[in-house]
Amino acid sequence: MTAPAAARASRGRRPGAPDTRAEVLAAARASFAEKGFRGTTIRGVASAAGVDPALVHHYFGTKDDLFVAALEIPVDPREVLAPVVAAGPDGAGERLLRTFLGVWDDPAIRPGLLAMVRSLLADDDGGLVRQAFIPVVVGPLLAELVPDRPEARIPLVASQVVGLIVTRYVIALPPMADMPADEVVARIGPVLQHYLTGDLP
Amino acid sequence: MTAPAAARASRGRRPGAPDTRAEVLAAARASFAEKGFRGTTIRGVASAAGVDPALVHHYFGTKDDLFVAALEIPVDPREVLAPVVAAGPDGAGERLLRTFLGVWDDPAIRPGLLAMVRSLLADDDGGLVRQAFIPVVVGPLLAELVPDRPEARIPLVASQVVGLIVTRYVIALPPMADMPADEVVARIGPVLQHYLTGDLP
């Protein structure tokens, strides 16, 4: 038996076998949790999973994509948000909120999202959200939507949307928890629109 | 030795001794955590601490007061918010936010508040916040401030304030984390004012 074959045998699977993808993902999750987003490299994840970095790229794409996959979100927020961004800034506050509620209020999707949010909130210094979730997943899309002072607007949008997630889904504060989506859109949509395109001091 | 004396001796302290207060508080914390706000009674806490219910009332007042004490918040939000409420609804959004930031941005107070928020968020079903923190601690004051449809307005205010807490302090998302208080007040104050007194659909 040659040395590489022995190494493969000791891992009990062939490169590219069905469980390789799961092992890469597990290694990625461990790395993001331990080392944060910046401290994680494709090379390091590949090494921890005992595969070639090219295979990680093949399965997951960029480090951003790997991060989104590691979050185990039942939907890719970048895909969900793309049509909102494509339709431009007019009425984007309401569209953003309606899209957001459509995903979160779906009983097949919500548990996975809640688990992700709880895990992000439990991360002691909130590092993953700060370093990666908003900058990598949400920030670039919103910046495309509002090219005027996105650095000032995105945190305001984030503050209201995060507060909606926590009060409606995590804490489930009545009546926010049971409010029909149309009412949430009618009441909070104009605030998001203000944060996106209104006059900011 | 009479039976009551033996009972006292077995607890190793006299009723009203300095550590009694701490034991009542520990029993209250355990009860709120295990049984929630509604499931907790002064009588049950007294029994768990091996003291008379009258002593619990003497130390802590009502169940609401006991809950606030058990949260170990470094300030009583009811005292902090009282002047905001007393000054009436005009400009209350900005005053509320300025008061709130004055407390949260104080380095002597923030760690205790953060610990409380983390513990409330970690409560699996968010029950303590839903059942008690907002209804008991914050709700009645805000309802006094905005007698017009408080049941619709308070959750909106809560959603924005909770989102500010999470993004500025828990996640510490830049630039929200480092934004000068005046800027936060100028940008989010008008939104709180809108939620408090503006036209709601």
Short mmCIF file of C-alpha atoms in Angstrom, two decimals:
data_model
loop_
_atom_site.label_atom_id
_atom_site.label_comp_id
_atom_site.label_asym_id
_atom_site.label_seq_id
_atom_site.Cartn_x
_atom_site.Cartn_y
_atom_site.Cartn_z
CA MET A 1 0.00 0.00 0.00
CA THR A 2 1.44 3.39 -0.95
CA ALA A 3 1.52 6.18 1.61
CA PRO A 4 -1.25 8.29 0.02
CA ALA A 5 -3.50 5.25 -0.28
CA ALA A 6 -2.86 4.52 3.41
CA ALA A 7 -3.80 8.07 4.30
CA ARG A 8 -7.02 7.76 2.31
CA ALA A 9 -7.80 4.42 3.88
CA SER A 10 -7.25 5.86 7.35
CA ARG A 11 -9.91 8.46 6.60
CA GLY A 12 -12.19 5.62 5.53
CA ARG A 13 -13.46 7.25 2.32
CA ARG A 14 -12.41 8.37 -1.14
CA PRO A 15 -11.99 12.07 -2.01
CA GLY A 16 -15.29 13.25 -3.42
CA ALA A 17 -17.31 10.51 -1.73
CA PRO A 18 -20.76 11.62 -0.50
CA ASP A 19 -19.62 12.17 3.09
CA THR A 20 -16.71 14.38 2.03
CA ARG A 21 -18.99 17.33 1.50
CA ALA A 22 -20.45 16.91 5.01
CA GLU A 23 -16.97 16.64 6.50
CA VAL A 24 -15.80 19.80 4.78
CA LEU A 25 -18.90 21.56 6.07
CA ALA A 26 -18.30 20.30 9.61
CA ALA A 27 -14.68 21.48 9.43
CA ALA A 28 -15.84 24.86 8.13
CA ARG A 29 -18.38 25.24 10.95
CA ALA A 30 -15.77 24.36 13.55
CA SER A 31 -13.31 26.83 12.05
CA PHE A 32 -15.81 29.71 11.77
CA ALA A 33 -16.87 29.08 15.37
CA GLU A 34 -13.33 28.83 16.74
CA LYS A 35 -11.38 31.24 14.58
CA GLY A 36 -14.10 33.56 13.31
CA PHE A 37 -14.65 34.56 9.71
CA ARG A 38 -11.35 36.33 9.15
CA GLY A 39 -9.33 33.59 10.83
CA THR A 40 -10.86 30.92 8.62
CA THR A 41 -9.20 29.99 5.31
CA ILE A 42 -10.27 27.58 2.58
CA ARG A 43 -6.82 26.00 2.93
CA GLY A 44 -7.25 25.52 6.70
CA VAL A 45 -10.72 24.02 6.29
CA ALA A 46 -9.46 21.69 3.55
CA SER A 47 -6.57 20.59 5.74
CA ALA A 48 -8.86 19.93 8.74
CA ALA A 49 -11.15 17.86 6.51
CA GLY A 50 -8.20 16.05 4.91
CA VAL A 51 -9.04 17.13 1.36
CA ASP A 52 -7.53 19.32 -1.32
CA PRO A 53 -8.48 23.03 -1.19
CA ALA A 54 -9.65 22.71 -4.81
CA LEU A 55 -12.31 20.28 -3.64
CA VAL A 56 -13.60 22.83 -1.11
CA HIS A 57 -13.82 25.40 -3.89
CA HIS A 58 -15.51 22.82 -6.09
CA TYR A 59 -18.18 22.02 -3.50
CA PHE A 60 -18.76 25.46 -2.01
CA GLY A 61 -17.23 28.21 -4.14
CA THR A 62 -15.70 31.17 -2.29
CA LYS A 63 -15.13 31.60 1.45
CA ASP A 64 -18.29 33.77 1.48
CA ASP A 65 -20.27 30.89 -0.05
CA LEU A 66 -18.74 28.43 2.39
CA PHE A 67 -19.76 30.69 5.25
CA VAL A 68 -23.36 30.87 4.01
CA ALA A 69 -23.39 27.07 3.65
CA ALA A 70 -21.92 26.65 7.15
CA LEU A 71 -24.69 28.79 8.61
CA GLU A 72 -27.11 26.10 7.46
CA ILE A 73 -29.67 28.72 6.53
CA PRO A 74 -32.57 27.00 4.81
CA VAL A 75 -32.43 29.71 2.12
CA ASP A 76 -29.61 31.77 0.69
CA PRO A 77 -30.48 35.34 1.67
CA ARG A 78 -28.50 36.61 -1.31
CA GLU A 79 -30.85 34.80 -3.69
CA VAL A 80 -33.94 35.88 -1.79
CA LEU A 81 -32.88 39.53 -1.72
CA ALA A 82 -31.70 39.76 -5.32
CA PRO A 83 -35.16 40.59 -6.81
CA VAL A 84 -35.74 43.25 -4.13
CA VAL A 85 -32.48 44.90 -5.08
CA ALA A 86 -33.14 44.52 -8.81
CA ALA A 87 -36.42 46.46 -8.50
CA GLY A 88 -34.57 49.55 -7.27
CA PRO A 89 -34.91 51.84 -4.27
CA ASP A 90 -38.50 53.07 -4.75
CA GLY A 91 -40.72 51.12 -2.38
CA ALA A 92 -37.75 48.96 -1.42
CA GLY A 93 -38.56 49.27 2.31
CA GLU A 94 -41.91 47.54 1.91
CA ARG A 95 -40.60 45.01 -0.63
CA LEU A 96 -37.66 44.15 1.59
CA LEU A 97 -39.93 43.60 4.55
CA ARG A 98 -42.50 41.60 2.57
CA THR A 99 -39.80 39.32 1.18
CA PHE A 100 -38.26 38.97 4.60
CA LEU A 101 -41.59 38.06 6.22
CA GLY A 102 -42.43 35.65 3.41
CA VAL A 103 -39.32 33.67 4.27
CA TRP A 104 -39.50 33.94 8.07
CA ASP A 105 -43.23 33.26 8.32
CA ASP A 106 -42.87 30.04 6.30
CA PRO A 107 -43.22 27.24 8.88
CA ALA A 108 -40.89 25.03 6.83
CA ILE A 109 -38.13 27.64 6.94
CA ARG A 110 -38.51 29.44 10.26
CA PRO A 111 -37.06 26.78 12.59
CA GLY A 112 -33.80 26.71 10.65
CA LEU A 113 -33.56 30.49 10.63
CA LEU A 114 -34.32 30.68 14.34
CA ALA A 115 -31.62 28.13 15.10
CA MET A 116 -29.17 30.20 13.08
CA VAL A 117 -30.10 33.45 14.84
CA ARG A 118 -29.89 31.83 18.27
CA SER A 119 -26.50 30.43 17.44
CA LEU A 120 -25.31 33.80 16.13
CA LEU A 121 -26.61 35.58 19.24
CA ALA A 122 -25.01 32.99 21.53
CA ASP A 123 -21.63 33.60 19.90
CA ASP A 124 -20.13 35.41 22.85
CA ASP A 125 -18.81 38.53 21.22
CA GLY A 126 -21.21 38.47 18.31
CA GLY A 127 -18.14 38.19 16.12
CA LEU A 128 -19.61 36.10 13.33
CA VAL A 129 -22.47 38.48 12.72
CA ARG A 130 -20.21 41.50 12.97
CA GLN A 131 -17.40 40.08 10.88
CA ALA A 132 -19.35 38.15 8.36
CA PHE A 133 -23.10 37.81 8.32
CA ILE A 134 -23.99 41.43 7.66
CA PRO A 135 -20.83 42.43 5.72
CA VAL A 136 -20.73 39.28 3.59
CA VAL A 137 -24.33 38.22 3.22
CA VAL A 138 -26.50 41.30 3.50
CA GLY A 139 -24.28 44.36 3.25
CA PRO A 140 -23.18 44.18 -0.40
CA LEU A 141 -26.77 43.72 -1.59
CA LEU A 142 -28.08 46.65 0.42
CA ALA A 143 -25.15 48.78 -0.73
CA GLU A 144 -26.18 48.03 -4.32
CA LEU A 145 -29.72 49.06 -3.44
CA VAL A 146 -28.72 52.34 -1.77
CA PRO A 147 -25.53 53.71 -3.23
CA ASP A 148 -26.05 56.94 -1.23
CA ARG A 149 -24.22 56.60 2.14
CA PRO A 150 -24.77 52.84 2.56
CA GLU A 151 -22.36 52.82 5.52
CA ALA A 152 -24.78 55.04 7.44
CA ARG A 153 -27.99 53.41 6.19
CA ILE A 154 -27.24 49.70 6.46
CA PRO A 155 -26.73 49.70 10.24
CA LEU A 156 -30.03 51.56 10.67
CA VAL A 157 -31.85 49.04 8.47
CA ALA A 158 -30.07 46.24 10.34
CA SER A 159 -31.10 47.66 13.72
CA GLN A 160 -34.79 47.67 12.78
CA VAL A 161 -34.75 44.29 11.02
CA VAL A 162 -32.77 42.62 13.82
CA GLY A 163 -35.20 44.10 16.34
CA LEU A 164 -38.12 42.71 14.32
CA ILE A 165 -36.51 39.24 14.23
CA VAL A 166 -35.87 39.26 17.97
CA THR A 167 -39.27 40.60 19.03
CA ARG A 168 -41.41 38.70 16.48
CA TYR A 169 -39.58 35.37 16.37
CA VAL A 170 -37.03 34.96 19.18
CA ILE A 171 -38.96 36.57 22.04
CA ALA A 172 -42.30 36.23 20.24
CA LEU A 173 -43.63 39.34 21.90
CA PRO A 174 -47.35 39.79 21.39
CA PRO A 175 -48.82 41.40 19.40
CA MET A 176 -45.68 41.54 17.23
CA ALA A 177 -45.50 37.75 17.13
CA ASP A 178 -49.05 37.37 15.76
CA MET A 179 -49.33 40.54 13.71
CA PRO A 180 -50.43 39.82 10.11
CA ALA A 181 -47.59 40.36 7.65
CA ASP A 182 -49.55 43.16 5.92
CA GLU A 183 -49.72 45.09 9.17
CA VAL A 184 -46.01 44.66 9.85
CA VAL A 185 -45.27 45.85 6.31
CA ALA A 186 -47.61 48.83 6.67
CA ARG A 187 -46.11 49.91 10.02
CA ILE A 188 -42.41 49.13 9.69
CA GLY A 189 -42.01 49.33 5.89
CA PRO A 190 -42.07 53.16 5.85
CA VAL A 191 -39.35 53.22 8.53
CA LEU A 192 -37.12 50.92 6.44
CA GLN A 193 -37.80 53.11 3.41
CA HIS A 194 -36.79 56.16 5.46
CA TYR A 195 -33.57 54.46 6.53
CA LEU A 196 -32.86 53.37 2.94
CA THR A 197 -33.59 56.56 1.03
CA GLY A 198 -34.84 59.29 3.42
CA ASP A 199 -32.96 62.39 4.61
CA LEU A 200 -30.49 61.39 7.29
CA PRO A 201 -28.98 64.00 9.61
CA MET B 1 -34.69 22.94 71.80
CA THR B 2 -38.13 23.84 70.42
CA ALA B 3 -39.09 22.91 66.86
CA PRO B 4 -38.95 26.47 65.40
CA ALA B 5 -35.56 27.03 67.02
CA ALA B 6 -34.30 23.77 65.54
CA ALA B 7 -35.64 24.80 62.10
CA ARG B 8 -33.84 28.12 62.39
CA ALA B 9 -30.66 26.43 63.57
CA SER B 10 -30.79 24.01 60.65
CA ARG B 11 -30.83 26.97 58.27
CA GLY B 12 -27.87 28.37 60.15
CA ARG B 13 -29.15 31.97 60.33
CA ARG B 14 -31.82 34.13 61.90
CA PRO B 15 -34.74 35.48 59.84
CA GLY B 16 -33.71 38.92 58.63
CA ALA B 17 -29.98 38.21 58.90
CA PRO B 18 -27.88 39.80 56.15
CA ASP B 19 -27.72 36.66 54.01
CA THR B 20 -31.50 36.15 54.09
CA ARG B 21 -32.00 38.83 51.46
CA ALA B 22 -29.46 37.14 49.17
CA GLU B 23 -31.13 33.75 49.69
CA VAL B 24 -34.55 35.12 48.85
CA LEU B 25 -33.10 36.68 45.73
CA ALA B 26 -31.42 33.40 44.73
CA ALA B 27 -34.71 31.53 45.27
CA ALA B 28 -36.53 34.16 43.20
CA ARG B 29 -34.02 33.87 40.34
CA ALA B 30 -34.30 30.09 40.37
CA SER B 31 -38.09 30.28 40.35
CA PHE B 32 -38.34 32.88 37.54
CA ALA B 33 -35.90 30.80 35.48
CA GLU B 34 -37.66 27.48 36.09
CA LYS B 35 -41.31 28.47 36.35
CA GLY B 36 -41.40 31.74 34.46
CA PHE B 37 -42.94 34.97 35.69
CA ARG B 38 -46.53 33.75 35.96
CA GLY B 39 -45.55 30.49 37.63
CA THR B 40 -43.61 32.30 40.34
CA THR B 41 -45.33 33.36 43.57
CA ILE B 42 -44.06 35.32 46.55
CA ARG B 43 -45.26 32.43 48.73
CA GLY B 44 -43.31 29.87 46.67
CA VAL B 45 -40.14 31.95 46.74
CA ALA B 46 -40.51 32.46 50.49
CA SER B 47 -40.98 28.75 51.01
CA ALA B 48 -37.93 27.88 48.89
CA ALA B 49 -35.85 30.36 50.88
CA GLY B 50 -37.29 29.12 54.19
CA VAL B 51 -38.67 32.50 55.23
CA ASP B 52 -42.06 34.07 55.81
CA PRO B 53 -43.75 35.61 52.73
CA ALA B 54 -44.06 38.87 54.70
CA LEU B 55 -40.27 39.05 54.79
CA VAL B 56 -40.09 38.78 50.99
CA HIS B 57 -42.58 41.65 50.72
CA HIS B 58 -40.58 43.58 53.31
CA TYR B 59 -37.34 43.21 51.37
CA PHE B 60 -38.59 43.46 47.80
CA GLY B 61 -42.16 44.78 47.66
CA THR B 62 -44.41 43.29 44.97
CA LYS B 63 -43.71 40.36 42.61
CA ASP B 64 -42.93 42.97 39.91
CA ASP B 65 -40.30 44.53 42.18
CA LEU B 66 -38.90 41.11 43.04
CA PHE B 67 -38.61 40.34 39.33
CA VAL B 68 -36.73 43.59 38.67
CA ALA B 69 -34.42 42.80 41.61
CA ALA B 70 -33.89 39.25 40.36
CA LEU B 71 -32.84 40.55 36.94
CA GLU B 72 -29.88 42.19 38.71
CA ILE B 73 -30.12 45.19 36.43
CA PRO B 74 -27.66 47.80 37.65
CA VAL B 75 -30.44 50.41 37.37
CA ASP B 76 -34.19 50.21 37.77
CA PRO B 77 -35.55 51.05 34.31
CA ARG B 78 -38.75 52.30 35.88
CA GLU B 79 -36.83 54.99 37.78
CA VAL B 80 -34.75 55.89 34.75
CA LEU B 81 -37.77 56.20 32.46
CA ALA B 82 -40.01 58.09 34.90
CA PRO B 83 -38.71 61.58 33.95
CA VAL B 84 -39.06 60.79 30.23
CA VAL B 85 -42.67 59.87 30.79
CA ALA B 86 -43.32 62.83 33.05
CA ALA B 87 -42.21 65.27 30.33
CA GLY B 88 -45.00 64.07 28.03
CA PRO B 89 -45.16 62.78 24.46
CA ASP B 90 -43.69 65.79 22.60
CA GLY B 91 -40.07 64.94 21.79
CA ALA B 92 -40.37 61.75 23.81
CA GLY B 93 -38.67 59.68 21.06
CA GLU B 94 -35.43 61.61 21.33
CA ARG B 95 -35.61 61.90 25.14
CA LEU B 96 -36.28 58.18 25.48
CA LEU B 97 -33.32 57.36 23.27
CA ARG B 98 -30.99 59.86 24.97
CA THR B 99 -31.90 58.48 28.41
CA PHE B 100 -31.49 54.94 27.15
CA LEU B 101 -28.05 55.65 25.63
CA GLY B 102 -26.96 57.53 28.76
CA VAL B 103 -27.51 54.37 30.76
CA TRP B 104 -26.20 51.84 28.21
CA ASP B 105 -23.13 53.87 27.24
CA ASP B 106 -22.04 54.18 30.89
CA PRO B 107 -19.10 51.76 31.21
CA ALA B 108 -19.99 51.11 34.85
CA ILE B 109 -23.51 50.00 33.91
CA ARG B 110 -23.21 48.38 30.50
CA PRO B 111 -21.66 45.04 31.53
CA GLY B 112 -24.53 44.32 33.91
CA LEU B 113 -27.12 45.24 31.28
CA LEU B 114 -25.39 43.12 28.66
CA ALA B 115 -25.33 40.14 31.02
CA MET B 116 -29.04 40.59 31.60
CA VAL B 117 -29.86 40.84 27.89
CA ARG B 118 -27.75 37.80 27.07
CA SER B 119 -29.48 35.82 29.78
CA LEU B 120 -32.91 36.95 28.57
CA LEU B 121 -32.03 36.05 24.96
CA ALA B 122 -30.67 32.66 26.03
CA ASP B 123 -33.96 31.85 27.77
CA ASP B 124 -35.06 29.32 25.21
CA ASP B 125 -38.54 30.50 24.44
CA GLY B 126 -37.90 34.11 25.40
CA GLY B 127 -40.59 33.61 28.01
CA LEU B 128 -39.26 35.96 30.66
CA VAL B 129 -39.06 38.90 28.29
CA ARG B 130 -42.44 38.12 26.78
CA GLN B 131 -44.20 37.43 30.05
CA ALA B 132 -42.54 39.93 32.25
CA PHE B 133 -39.78 42.27 31.17
CA ILE B 134 -41.72 44.34 28.67
CA PRO B 135 -45.20 43.98 30.24
CA VAL B 136 -44.01 44.56 33.81
CA VAL B 137 -41.02 46.80 33.50
CA VAL B 138 -41.40 48.88 30.37
CA GLY B 139 -44.97 48.51 29.12
CA PRO B 140 -46.89 50.35 31.83
CA LEU B 141 -44.59 53.37 31.59
CA LEU B 142 -44.84 53.60 27.82
CA ALA B 143 -48.59 53.16 28.02
CA GLU B 144 -48.69 56.17 30.35
CA LEU B 145 -46.63 58.10 27.81
CA VAL B 146 -48.81 57.19 24.83
CA PRO B 147 -52.40 56.57 25.85
CA ASP B 148 -53.38 56.37 22.15
CA ARG B 149 -53.20 52.68 21.06
CA PRO B 150 -50.28 51.68 23.28
CA GLU B 151 -50.84 48.00 22.37
CA ALA B 152 -49.93 48.81 18.76
CA ARG B 153 -47.14 51.31 19.53
CA ILE B 154 -45.18 49.60 22.30
CA PRO B 155 -44.18 46.56 20.20
CA LEU B 156 -42.96 48.88 17.43
CA VAL B 157 -40.90 50.91 19.91
CA ALA B 158 -39.66 47.65 21.43
CA SER B 159 -38.67 46.29 18.02
CA GLN B 160 -36.49 49.32 17.25
CA VAL B 161 -34.98 49.60 20.75
CA VAL B 162 -34.26 45.87 20.97
CA GLY B 163 -32.65 46.03 17.54
CA LEU B 164 -30.50 48.96 18.70
CA ILE B 165 -29.42 47.01 21.80
CA VAL B 166 -28.52 43.94 19.77
CA THR B 167 -26.68 45.74 16.96
CA ARG B 168 -24.93 48.40 19.09
CA TYR B 169 -24.07 46.36 22.19
CA VAL B 170 -24.54 42.60 21.72
CA ILE B 171 -23.24 42.24 18.15
CA ALA B 172 -21.39 45.59 18.28
CA LEU B 173 -21.88 46.12 14.57
CA PRO B 174 -19.81 49.00 13.23
CA PRO B 175 -20.56 51.82 12.75
CA MET B 176 -23.56 51.40 15.08
CA ALA B 177 -21.30 50.29 17.90
CA ASP B 178 -19.13 53.42 17.75
CA MET B 179 -21.69 55.96 16.60
CA PRO B 180 -21.76 59.02 18.89
CA ALA B 181 -24.92 59.11 20.99
CA ASP B 182 -25.97 62.40 19.33
CA GLU B 183 -25.95 60.74 15.94
CA VAL B 184 -27.96 57.74 17.16
CA VAL B 185 -30.49 60.13 18.70
CA ALA B 186 -30.68 62.21 15.52
CA ARG B 187 -31.19 59.17 13.27
CA ILE B 188 -33.33 56.83 15.35
CA GLY B 189 -35.09 59.36 17.62
CA PRO B 190 -37.52 60.48 14.87
CA VAL B 191 -38.46 56.84 14.21
CA LEU B 192 -39.25 56.26 17.89
CA GLN B 193 -41.27 59.49 17.91
CA HIS B 194 -43.18 58.23 14.86
CA TYR B 195 -43.90 54.92 16.58
CA LEU B 196 -44.96 56.73 19.78
CA THR B 197 -47.18 59.46 18.37
CA GLY B 198 -47.26 59.34 14.55
CA ASP B 199 -50.07 58.15 12.30
CA LEU B 200 -50.14 54.36 12.27
CA PRO B 201 -52.02 52.45 9.57
#
